């Protein structure tokens, strides 16, 4: 009886693959569902709406979606009322939504990244008409403001400042699935930040595929550095993060804004992708290894203690051992606090997919392992420098493994675990670092 009741009530389950943009989109989908009376569940078998918000950046992410979709067939058989929706970047690829609907007959709704705001309408149609609903907009729309949102955290929040990307790096599918760059108006961004602060949020992350080109298409005369300075003035806000940057566009005025604005943290994510000029050129990145290192030097000089993180791809078409050594050299020279490492994945319709010199899998994996070794060694080195220091930590929540342990982050974005009471969540506390690892640190609260 109990189980039946659970299924009859309005519950949704949402699974998100990919980047922070997708996470924020899922928070908006959750907001729309909350508006029409749905509650979130963490269990698929208790949901009557299941949403998969997909990522298309690498093949691996897509394979996971296929596997998970297959596994839903049984749930749908047991509960024919269940509505299954698939959305996100994967759906924006040519022919993909048709393929999903054909291969997975139990999927009820597919929609793309540009029309997520219409989800409640699709849900209603799937329910009342009992047909598969599909709508994908090929092109981006004007920005839809004022969408409801149910955020995952009560302490930190994402604030999207721009959508889309104009860069067309040759390996990347994002410009094809997220459309061209559009910036939100500064007044809309500020209103959202003020509203977040009034609800108790202490930290925000300004999001965009390339935040450095913020403002380009706006009537107002504003750029990213100007926006940082405006957001820095919001009373009650403690920390401002931003991501992601493009090395070719991270100009001096942004570095100076990071230096001058007390709320902007000392952490910059600066994806290098490769340390070989030949590859940077064929990736269409628009900077050289030396140009990148020069930006890093400026950052380190003007923002003392800055933590730098990056994204790196190994096995891009044509990558030679020498090219790869160039990448390892950047890792050694910069000494990243964190680096996200990726094996090149062929994406249909991108220029790199048509390049002839694809690197064999075995070579890709061998280089990947060497890269990970260097990246982890450097992260540990950087974290070791914090040993004994007293850091300011914004407490974000309890550890998954031990409710007596709290988890938070330093201004430089490092995860810190320490013993403390739940009441501290949402506060800035001082923690003396007593133990460091590659990915996180432990410490004791200092009062
Ligand atoms: N293969 C591997 N990694 C990729 N990325 C983007 N496209 C690909 C691809 N085809 C990586 C880049 C980017 C990050 C978000 O994902 O490093 O910065
Ligand atoms: Fe992809 Fe390049 Fe745009 Fe980043 S800047 S989203 S890697 S095309």
Short mmCIF file of C-alpha atoms and ligand atoms in Angstrom, two decimals:
data_model
loop_
_atom_site.label_atom_id
_atom_site.label_comp_id
_atom_site.label_asym_id
_atom_site.label_seq_id
_atom_site.Cartn_x
_atom_site.Cartn_y
_atom_site.Cartn_z
CA UNK A 1 0.00 0.00 0.00
CA UNK A 2 2.79 2.35 1.02
CA UNK A 3 4.73 1.76 -2.18
CA UNK A 4 1.67 2.38 -4.34
CA UNK A 5 1.08 5.70 -2.58
CA UNK A 6 4.67 6.73 -3.20
CA UNK A 7 4.26 6.21 -6.92
CA UNK A 8 0.93 8.04 -7.04
CA UNK A 9 2.35 11.15 -5.40
CA UNK A 10 4.22 13.58 -7.66
CA UNK A 11 7.90 12.71 -7.49
CA UNK A 12 10.70 13.26 -9.93
CA UNK A 13 14.17 11.86 -10.28
CA UNK A 14 16.78 13.80 -12.22
CA UNK A 15 20.23 12.69 -13.32
CA UNK A 16 22.72 15.15 -14.75
CA UNK A 17 25.83 14.44 -16.78
CA UNK A 18 28.46 16.98 -17.80
CA UNK A 19 29.39 20.48 -16.78
CA UNK A 20 28.12 23.14 -14.38
CA UNK A 21 25.92 24.56 -17.15
CA UNK A 22 24.01 21.31 -17.22
CA UNK A 23 23.83 21.26 -13.45
CA UNK A 24 22.28 24.70 -13.50
CA UNK A 25 19.83 23.66 -16.24
CA UNK A 26 18.79 20.73 -14.06
CA UNK A 27 18.19 23.09 -11.16
CA UNK A 28 15.84 25.04 -13.44
CA UNK A 29 14.02 21.87 -14.50
CA UNK A 30 13.67 21.04 -10.81
CA UNK A 31 12.31 24.55 -10.21
CA UNK A 32 9.67 24.10 -12.91
CA UNK A 33 8.64 20.75 -11.46
CA UNK A 34 8.46 22.18 -7.94
CA UNK A 35 6.12 24.87 -9.32
CA UNK A 36 3.66 22.23 -10.47
CA UNK A 37 3.80 20.32 -7.21
CA UNK A 38 6.55 17.75 -7.73
CA UNK A 39 9.02 16.67 -5.04
CA UNK A 40 12.48 15.34 -5.72
CA UNK A 41 13.37 11.72 -4.98
CA UNK A 42 16.79 10.11 -5.06
CA UNK A 43 15.31 6.76 -6.10
CA UNK A 44 14.27 6.04 -9.67
CA UNK A 45 11.73 3.41 -8.61
CA UNK A 46 9.84 5.96 -6.51
CA UNK A 47 9.55 8.55 -9.27
CA UNK A 48 6.75 9.12 -11.71
CA UNK A 49 8.90 11.47 -13.79
CA UNK A 50 12.51 10.61 -14.64
CA UNK A 51 14.71 13.15 -16.43
CA UNK A 52 18.12 12.48 -17.93
CA UNK A 53 19.98 15.70 -18.66
CA UNK A 54 22.72 14.55 -21.03
CA UNK A 55 26.22 15.67 -22.05
CA UNK A 56 27.76 15.30 -25.52
CA UNK A 57 31.31 16.54 -24.90
CA UNK A 58 32.87 13.07 -24.90
CA UNK A 59 31.69 9.67 -26.09
CA UNK A 60 31.95 8.21 -22.58
CA UNK A 61 29.22 10.50 -21.28
CA UNK A 62 26.94 9.36 -24.10
CA UNK A 63 27.59 5.68 -23.46
CA UNK A 64 26.52 6.14 -19.85
CA UNK A 65 23.22 7.65 -20.99
CA UNK A 66 22.54 4.69 -23.32
CA UNK A 67 23.24 2.23 -20.51
CA UNK A 68 21.01 4.07 -18.06
CA UNK A 69 18.19 4.42 -20.58
CA UNK A 70 18.20 0.69 -21.29
CA UNK A 71 17.87 -0.02 -17.60
CA UNK A 72 14.68 2.10 -17.36
CA UNK A 73 12.72 -0.27 -19.59
CA UNK A 74 11.79 -2.53 -16.70
CA UNK A 75 10.67 0.39 -14.53
CA UNK A 76 8.36 1.59 -17.28
CA UNK A 77 6.94 -1.92 -17.69
CA UNK A 78 6.20 -2.07 -13.95
CA UNK A 79 4.73 1.42 -13.93
CA UNK A 80 3.25 2.46 -17.30
CA UNK A 81 2.35 5.88 -15.80
CA UNK A 82 6.05 6.71 -15.50
CA UNK A 83 7.15 9.55 -17.78
CA UNK A 84 10.74 9.42 -19.03
CA UNK A 85 12.31 12.59 -20.45
CA UNK A 86 15.72 12.98 -22.07
CA UNK A 87 17.20 16.42 -22.68
CA UNK A 88 20.47 18.33 -22.81
CA UNK A 89 23.38 18.59 -25.22
CA UNK A 90 23.16 15.06 -26.66
CA UNK A 91 19.67 15.81 -27.94
CA UNK A 92 20.90 18.83 -29.94
CA UNK A 93 22.99 16.61 -32.23
CA UNK A 94 21.64 15.91 -35.67
CA UNK A 95 19.45 12.79 -35.73
CA UNK A 96 20.07 11.92 -32.07
CA UNK A 97 16.60 12.60 -30.69
CA UNK A 98 14.98 10.50 -33.45
CA UNK A 99 17.43 7.69 -32.73
CA UNK A 100 16.69 7.78 -29.00
CA UNK A 101 12.92 7.71 -29.53
CA UNK A 102 13.23 4.81 -31.98
CA UNK A 103 15.71 2.73 -30.00
CA UNK A 104 14.15 3.36 -26.59
CA UNK A 105 10.39 3.17 -27.13
CA UNK A 106 9.86 3.70 -23.40
CA UNK A 107 11.15 7.29 -23.63
CA UNK A 108 8.23 9.76 -23.63
CA UNK A 109 9.82 13.19 -24.10
CA UNK A 110 12.94 14.52 -25.78
CA UNK A 111 13.92 18.17 -25.90
CA UNK A 112 17.09 20.20 -26.37
CA UNK A 113 19.13 22.86 -24.61
CA UNK A 114 17.28 25.85 -26.12
CA UNK A 115 13.73 24.93 -25.13
CA UNK A 116 14.05 23.49 -21.63
CA UNK A 117 11.78 26.29 -20.40
CA UNK A 118 8.89 24.51 -22.18
CA UNK A 119 9.29 21.28 -20.22
CA UNK A 120 6.02 21.56 -18.20
CA UNK A 121 4.11 21.84 -21.51
CA UNK A 122 5.79 18.70 -22.86
CA UNK A 123 5.04 16.84 -19.65
CA UNK A 124 1.39 17.76 -19.87
CA UNK A 125 1.21 16.60 -23.50
CA UNK A 126 2.94 13.31 -22.78
CA UNK A 127 0.50 12.68 -19.93
CA UNK A 128 -2.71 13.62 -21.69
CA UNK A 129 -2.00 12.55 -25.27
CA UNK A 130 0.04 9.45 -24.43
CA UNK A 131 2.39 9.98 -27.40
CA UNK A 132 6.13 10.47 -27.65
CA UNK A 133 6.76 14.22 -27.52
CA UNK A 134 9.75 15.64 -29.34
CA UNK A 135 10.79 19.23 -29.77
CA UNK A 136 14.29 20.45 -30.53
CA UNK A 137 15.02 24.05 -31.49
CA UNK A 138 17.90 24.15 -33.95
CA UNK A 139 18.87 27.67 -33.04
CA UNK A 140 19.23 29.47 -29.76
CA UNK A 141 16.36 31.69 -28.58
CA UNK A 142 16.47 34.98 -26.70
CA UNK A 143 17.43 34.45 -23.06
CA UNK A 144 14.43 33.49 -20.94
CA UNK A 145 14.61 35.34 -17.62
CA UNK A 146 12.73 34.64 -14.42
CA UNK A 147 12.69 30.84 -14.61
CA UNK A 148 11.92 29.10 -11.32
CA UNK A 149 14.91 27.29 -9.84
CA UNK A 150 15.43 24.75 -7.08
CA UNK A 151 19.10 24.78 -6.16
CA UNK A 152 21.09 21.83 -4.86
CA UNK A 153 22.97 23.86 -2.25
CA UNK A 154 21.82 26.45 0.27
CA UNK A 155 25.28 28.01 0.52
CA UNK A 156 26.75 28.29 -2.98
CA UNK A 157 24.90 29.01 -6.22
CA UNK A 158 25.59 29.10 -9.94
CA UNK A 159 24.64 32.26 -11.80
CA UNK A 160 24.83 31.93 -15.57
CA UNK A 161 26.05 35.18 -17.12
CA UNK A 162 26.24 34.04 -20.73
CA UNK A 163 25.15 31.15 -22.89
CA UNK A 164 26.77 29.52 -25.91
CA UNK A 165 30.21 29.70 -27.45
CA UNK A 166 31.67 31.29 -30.60
CA UNK A 167 35.11 29.73 -30.45
CA UNK A 168 34.78 26.51 -32.42
CA UNK A 169 37.79 24.70 -31.01
CA UNK A 170 38.13 21.92 -33.55
CA UNK A 171 37.58 19.04 -31.08
CA UNK A 172 34.57 20.55 -29.36
CA UNK A 173 30.87 19.97 -29.89
CA UNK A 174 29.68 22.72 -27.54
CA UNK A 175 29.19 25.49 -30.16
CA UNK A 176 26.98 23.11 -32.16
CA UNK A 177 24.78 22.11 -29.23
CA UNK A 178 24.69 25.31 -27.16
CA UNK A 179 24.54 27.89 -29.95
CA UNK A 180 26.21 31.30 -30.25
CA UNK A 181 27.22 33.55 -27.37
CA UNK A 182 24.49 35.58 -25.69
CA UNK A 183 25.06 37.56 -22.49
CA UNK A 184 22.50 38.29 -19.80
CA UNK A 185 21.93 41.93 -18.94
CA UNK A 186 23.96 43.10 -15.94
CA UNK A 187 20.80 44.26 -14.15
CA UNK A 188 19.27 40.76 -14.42
CA UNK A 189 22.48 39.18 -13.09
CA UNK A 190 22.69 41.63 -10.20
CA UNK A 191 19.02 41.11 -9.33
CA UNK A 192 19.63 37.35 -9.18
CA UNK A 193 22.73 37.77 -7.01
CA UNK A 194 20.92 40.11 -4.59
CA UNK A 195 18.02 37.69 -4.37
CA UNK A 196 20.45 34.84 -3.61
CA UNK A 197 22.10 36.86 -0.85
CA UNK A 198 18.69 37.66 0.66
CA UNK A 199 18.05 33.89 0.77
CA UNK A 200 21.30 33.28 2.67
CA UNK A 201 23.69 32.28 -0.12
CA UNK A 202 27.30 33.29 0.60
CA UNK A 203 29.11 32.33 -2.58
CA UNK A 204 28.23 32.49 -6.25
CA UNK A 205 29.93 31.12 -9.34
CA UNK A 206 29.47 33.18 -12.48
CA UNK A 207 29.07 30.68 -15.31
CA UNK A 208 29.62 30.76 -19.05
CA UNK A 209 31.48 28.76 -21.72
CA UNK A 210 33.81 31.73 -22.01
CA UNK A 211 33.03 34.32 -19.33
CA UNK A 212 35.81 36.55 -20.70
CA UNK A 213 33.68 37.50 -23.70
CA UNK A 214 30.79 38.57 -21.47
CA UNK A 215 28.98 41.65 -22.75
CA UNK A 216 30.11 41.49 -26.38
CA UNK A 217 26.56 41.35 -27.79
CA UNK A 218 24.96 43.70 -25.25
CA UNK A 219 23.87 47.26 -25.92
CA UNK A 220 25.40 48.37 -22.64
CA UNK A 221 29.08 49.17 -22.54
CA UNK A 222 30.19 46.43 -20.14
CA UNK A 223 32.75 43.65 -20.19
CA UNK A 224 33.60 40.82 -17.80
CA UNK A 225 35.98 42.89 -15.68
CA UNK A 226 33.23 45.50 -15.29
CA UNK A 227 30.72 42.84 -14.29
CA UNK A 228 33.10 41.44 -11.65
CA UNK A 229 33.44 44.93 -10.17
CA UNK A 230 29.64 45.39 -10.10
CA UNK A 231 28.95 42.03 -8.46
CA UNK A 232 31.72 42.72 -5.94
CA UNK A 233 29.61 45.63 -4.64
CA UNK A 234 26.69 43.39 -3.59
CA UNK A 235 26.40 43.64 0.20
CA UNK A 236 26.27 40.40 2.12
CA UNK A 237 27.95 38.32 -0.59
CA UNK A 238 31.21 36.71 0.58
CA UNK A 239 32.78 35.06 -2.42
CA UNK A 240 32.65 35.27 -6.19
CA UNK A 241 34.00 32.48 -8.40
CA UNK A 242 33.83 32.37 -12.18
CA UNK A 243 34.32 29.83 -14.90
CA UNK A 244 35.36 29.05 -17.50
CA UNK A 245 38.00 31.30 -19.03
CA UNK A 246 39.63 31.28 -22.42
CA UNK A 247 43.38 32.04 -22.31
CA UNK A 248 43.16 34.13 -25.48
CA UNK A 249 40.55 36.40 -23.83
CA UNK A 250 41.79 36.63 -20.23
CA UNK A 251 42.85 40.24 -20.51
CA UNK A 252 44.78 42.41 -18.06
CA UNK A 253 41.61 44.17 -16.92
CA UNK A 254 40.15 40.85 -15.74
CA UNK A 255 43.36 40.00 -13.87
CA UNK A 256 43.26 43.44 -12.28
CA UNK A 257 39.61 43.02 -11.29
CA UNK A 258 40.49 39.70 -9.63
CA UNK A 259 43.29 41.49 -7.79
CA UNK A 260 41.17 44.50 -6.73
CA UNK A 261 37.83 42.90 -5.82
CA UNK A 262 37.93 41.55 -2.29
CA UNK A 263 35.11 39.05 -2.89
CA UNK A 264 36.57 37.57 -6.06
CA UNK A 265 38.52 34.52 -4.94
CA UNK A 266 42.13 33.74 -5.80
CA UNK A 267 41.32 30.92 -8.17
CA UNK A 268 41.33 30.94 -11.95
CA UNK A 269 40.40 28.05 -14.20
CA UNK A 270 42.45 28.44 -17.36
CA UNK A 271 42.08 25.52 -19.77
CA UNK A 272 45.36 25.00 -21.65
CA UNK A 273 44.30 21.87 -23.60
CA UNK A 274 47.83 21.31 -24.98
CA UNK A 275 51.39 22.58 -24.55
CA UNK A 276 52.31 22.23 -28.22
CA UNK A 277 52.04 25.21 -30.55
CA UNK A 278 51.33 22.92 -33.50
CA UNK A 279 48.40 21.32 -31.69
CA UNK A 280 47.11 24.60 -30.24
CA UNK A 281 46.93 25.81 -33.83
CA UNK A 282 45.11 22.76 -35.15
CA UNK A 283 42.79 22.95 -32.12
CA UNK A 284 42.02 26.56 -33.16
CA UNK A 285 42.77 27.83 -29.67
CA UNK A 286 44.15 31.24 -30.64
CA UNK A 287 47.19 31.36 -28.32
CA UNK A 288 50.68 29.85 -28.11
CA UNK A 289 52.34 27.95 -25.28
CA UNK A 290 54.45 31.01 -24.51
CA UNK A 291 51.43 33.34 -24.61
CA UNK A 292 49.63 31.06 -22.17
CA UNK A 293 52.61 30.92 -19.80
CA UNK A 294 52.86 34.71 -19.95
CA UNK A 295 49.22 35.02 -18.79
CA UNK A 296 49.97 32.59 -15.96
CA UNK A 297 53.02 34.64 -14.95
CA UNK A 298 50.92 37.80 -14.82
CA UNK A 299 48.23 36.08 -12.78
CA UNK A 300 50.73 34.77 -10.25
CA UNK A 301 52.45 38.13 -9.99
CA UNK A 302 49.32 40.26 -9.62
CA UNK A 303 47.15 37.88 -7.59
CA UNK A 304 49.37 36.53 -4.80
CA UNK A 305 48.61 32.95 -3.81
CA UNK A 306 46.36 32.38 -6.84
CA UNK A 307 45.38 28.77 -7.50
CA UNK A 308 45.31 27.85 -11.15
CA UNK A 309 43.38 24.93 -12.55
CA UNK A 310 43.09 23.68 -16.11
CA UNK A 311 41.69 21.24 -18.65
CA UNK A 312 44.06 19.14 -20.75
CA UNK A 313 43.39 16.83 -23.70
CA UNK A 314 45.79 14.03 -24.68
CA UNK A 315 45.75 12.18 -27.96
CA UNK A 316 44.42 14.99 -30.15
CA UNK A 317 44.91 14.05 -33.85
CA UNK A 318 48.53 14.44 -34.93
CA UNK A 319 49.90 14.57 -31.35
CA UNK A 320 53.53 13.40 -31.40
CA UNK A 321 55.65 12.43 -28.41
CA UNK A 322 57.29 15.84 -28.69
CA UNK A 323 53.90 17.62 -28.62
CA UNK A 324 52.98 15.62 -25.55
CA UNK A 325 56.26 16.51 -23.83
CA UNK A 326 55.29 20.16 -24.41
CA UNK A 327 52.08 19.52 -22.45
CA UNK A 328 54.00 17.84 -19.61
CA UNK A 329 56.32 20.84 -19.59
CA UNK A 330 53.37 23.22 -19.07
CA UNK A 331 52.16 21.06 -16.17
CA UNK A 332 55.61 21.21 -14.55
CA UNK A 333 56.04 24.95 -15.20
CA UNK A 334 52.60 26.13 -14.05
CA UNK A 335 52.21 23.69 -11.16
CA UNK A 336 48.42 23.45 -11.35
CA UNK A 337 46.42 23.11 -8.17
CA UNK A 338 43.96 20.95 -10.09
CA UNK A 339 43.87 19.70 -13.66
CA UNK A 340 41.03 17.91 -15.41
CA UNK A 341 42.54 15.48 -17.86
CA UNK A 342 40.75 14.05 -20.88
CA UNK A 343 41.52 11.52 -23.56
CA UNK A 344 40.57 13.00 -26.92
CA UNK A 345 37.19 11.71 -28.00
CA UNK A 346 36.04 11.91 -31.62
CA UNK A 347 32.88 13.98 -31.99
CA UNK A 348 30.84 13.74 -35.18
CA UNK A 349 30.63 16.90 -37.32
CA UNK A 350 33.63 18.55 -35.63
CA UNK A 351 36.73 19.40 -37.76
CA UNK A 352 39.05 17.25 -35.62
CA UNK A 353 36.97 14.18 -36.36
CA UNK A 354 37.89 14.57 -40.03
CA UNK A 355 41.63 14.88 -39.32
CA UNK A 356 43.53 11.92 -40.68
CA UNK A 357 46.22 11.37 -38.07
CA UNK A 358 44.10 9.96 -35.25
CA UNK A 359 46.28 8.73 -32.37
CA UNK A 360 45.98 4.98 -31.56
CA UNK A 361 44.11 4.19 -28.31
CA UNK A 362 47.13 2.49 -26.79
CA UNK A 363 49.27 5.60 -27.22
CA UNK A 364 46.49 7.84 -25.87
CA UNK A 365 46.18 5.73 -22.73
CA UNK A 366 49.90 5.54 -22.17
CA UNK A 367 50.24 9.33 -22.42
CA UNK A 368 47.16 9.84 -20.28
CA UNK A 369 48.71 7.80 -17.45
CA UNK A 370 51.92 9.81 -17.61
CA UNK A 371 49.91 13.04 -17.59
CA UNK A 372 47.82 11.99 -14.60
CA UNK A 373 50.98 11.10 -12.69
CA UNK A 374 52.43 14.58 -13.31
CA UNK A 375 49.17 16.39 -12.56
CA UNK A 376 48.58 14.50 -9.28
CA UNK A 377 52.16 14.97 -8.15
CA UNK A 378 51.85 18.73 -8.73
CA UNK A 379 48.45 18.94 -6.96
CA UNK A 380 49.92 17.19 -3.93
CA UNK A 381 52.90 19.54 -4.01
CA UNK A 382 50.58 22.59 -4.08
CA UNK A 383 48.38 21.21 -1.30
CA UNK A 384 51.45 20.35 0.81
CA UNK A 385 52.33 24.04 0.84
CA UNK A 386 49.11 24.60 2.86
CA UNK A 387 50.18 22.25 5.67
CA UNK A 388 50.03 24.10 9.02
CA UNK A 389 48.33 27.16 7.47
CA UNK A 390 45.11 28.59 8.82
CA UNK A 391 42.63 28.84 5.95
CA UNK A 392 39.25 30.51 5.64
CA UNK A 393 36.75 27.79 4.80
CA UNK A 394 33.16 28.30 3.65
CA UNK A 395 31.26 25.35 5.11
CA UNK A 396 29.11 23.78 2.42
CA UNK A 397 27.76 20.67 4.15
CA UNK A 398 28.44 17.41 5.94
CA UNK A 399 30.77 14.75 4.61
CA UNK A 400 29.01 11.93 2.77
CA UNK A 401 30.90 9.41 4.88
CA UNK A 402 30.71 10.86 8.38
CA UNK A 403 28.02 13.28 9.64
CA UNK A 404 30.40 14.59 12.30
CA UNK A 405 32.74 15.81 9.60
CA UNK A 406 32.01 19.06 7.76
CA UNK A 407 33.16 19.87 4.28
CA UNK A 408 33.94 23.24 2.81
CA UNK A 409 36.27 25.03 0.47
CA UNK A 410 39.08 27.52 0.79
CA UNK A 411 39.04 30.67 -1.32
CA UNK A 412 41.43 28.84 -3.63
CA UNK A 413 38.82 26.13 -4.16
CA UNK A 414 40.47 23.37 -2.13
CA UNK A 415 38.17 20.93 -0.34
CA UNK A 416 38.74 20.82 3.44
CA UNK A 417 37.27 18.28 5.88
CA UNK A 418 37.14 19.01 9.60
CA UNK A 419 35.10 18.05 12.67
CA UNK A 420 32.26 20.42 13.51
CA UNK A 421 28.55 20.81 14.16
CA UNK A 422 25.88 21.06 11.49
CA UNK A 423 25.07 24.63 12.64
CA UNK A 424 28.30 25.80 11.00
CA UNK A 425 27.01 25.06 7.49
CA UNK A 426 26.90 28.35 5.57
CA UNK A 427 29.53 30.01 7.78
CA UNK A 428 33.08 31.08 7.14
CA UNK A 429 35.37 29.39 9.65
CA UNK A 430 39.11 29.23 10.23
CA UNK A 431 40.69 25.81 9.87
CA UNK A 432 44.31 24.82 10.50
CA UNK A 433 45.39 22.32 7.85
CA UNK A 434 46.80 19.18 9.47
CA UNK A 435 46.86 16.67 6.61
CA UNK A 436 46.95 17.02 2.84
CA UNK A 437 46.13 14.68 0.00
CA UNK A 438 46.02 15.05 -3.77
CA UNK A 439 42.35 15.99 -3.93
CA UNK A 440 41.46 17.30 -0.46
CA UNK A 441 42.83 18.39 2.88
CA UNK A 442 41.93 17.78 6.54
CA UNK A 443 42.18 20.20 9.41
CA UNK A 444 40.96 21.39 12.80
CA UNK A 445 38.74 24.35 13.44
CA UNK A 446 40.50 27.28 15.09
CA UNK A 447 38.27 29.43 17.32
N1 LIG B 1 37.56 15.09 -26.35
C1 LIG B 1 38.14 15.19 -25.13
N2 LIG B 1 37.97 16.23 -24.33
C2 LIG B 1 37.19 17.24 -24.75
N3 LIG B 1 36.84 18.40 -24.18
C3 LIG B 1 36.01 19.06 -25.01
N4 LIG B 1 35.82 18.35 -26.13
C4 LIG B 1 36.54 17.20 -26.01
C5 LIG B 1 36.76 16.07 -26.82
N5 LIG B 1 36.19 15.95 -28.02
C6 LIG B 1 37.35 18.84 -22.88
C7 LIG B 1 38.12 20.15 -22.98
C8 LIG B 1 37.19 21.13 -22.34
C9 LIG B 1 36.50 20.27 -21.32
C10 LIG B 1 35.23 20.81 -20.77
O1 LIG B 1 36.26 19.08 -22.00
O2 LIG B 1 39.31 20.01 -22.21
O3 LIG B 1 37.86 22.22 -21.76
FE1 LIG B 2 34.38 24.17 -26.58
FE2 LIG B 2 36.42 25.81 -27.15
FE3 LIG B 2 33.94 26.82 -26.73
FE4 LIG B 2 35.33 25.80 -24.68
S1 LIG B 2 35.92 27.59 -25.90
S2 LIG B 2 33.16 25.40 -25.16
S3 LIG B 2 36.44 24.11 -25.64
S4 LIG B 2 34.57 25.47 -28.41
#
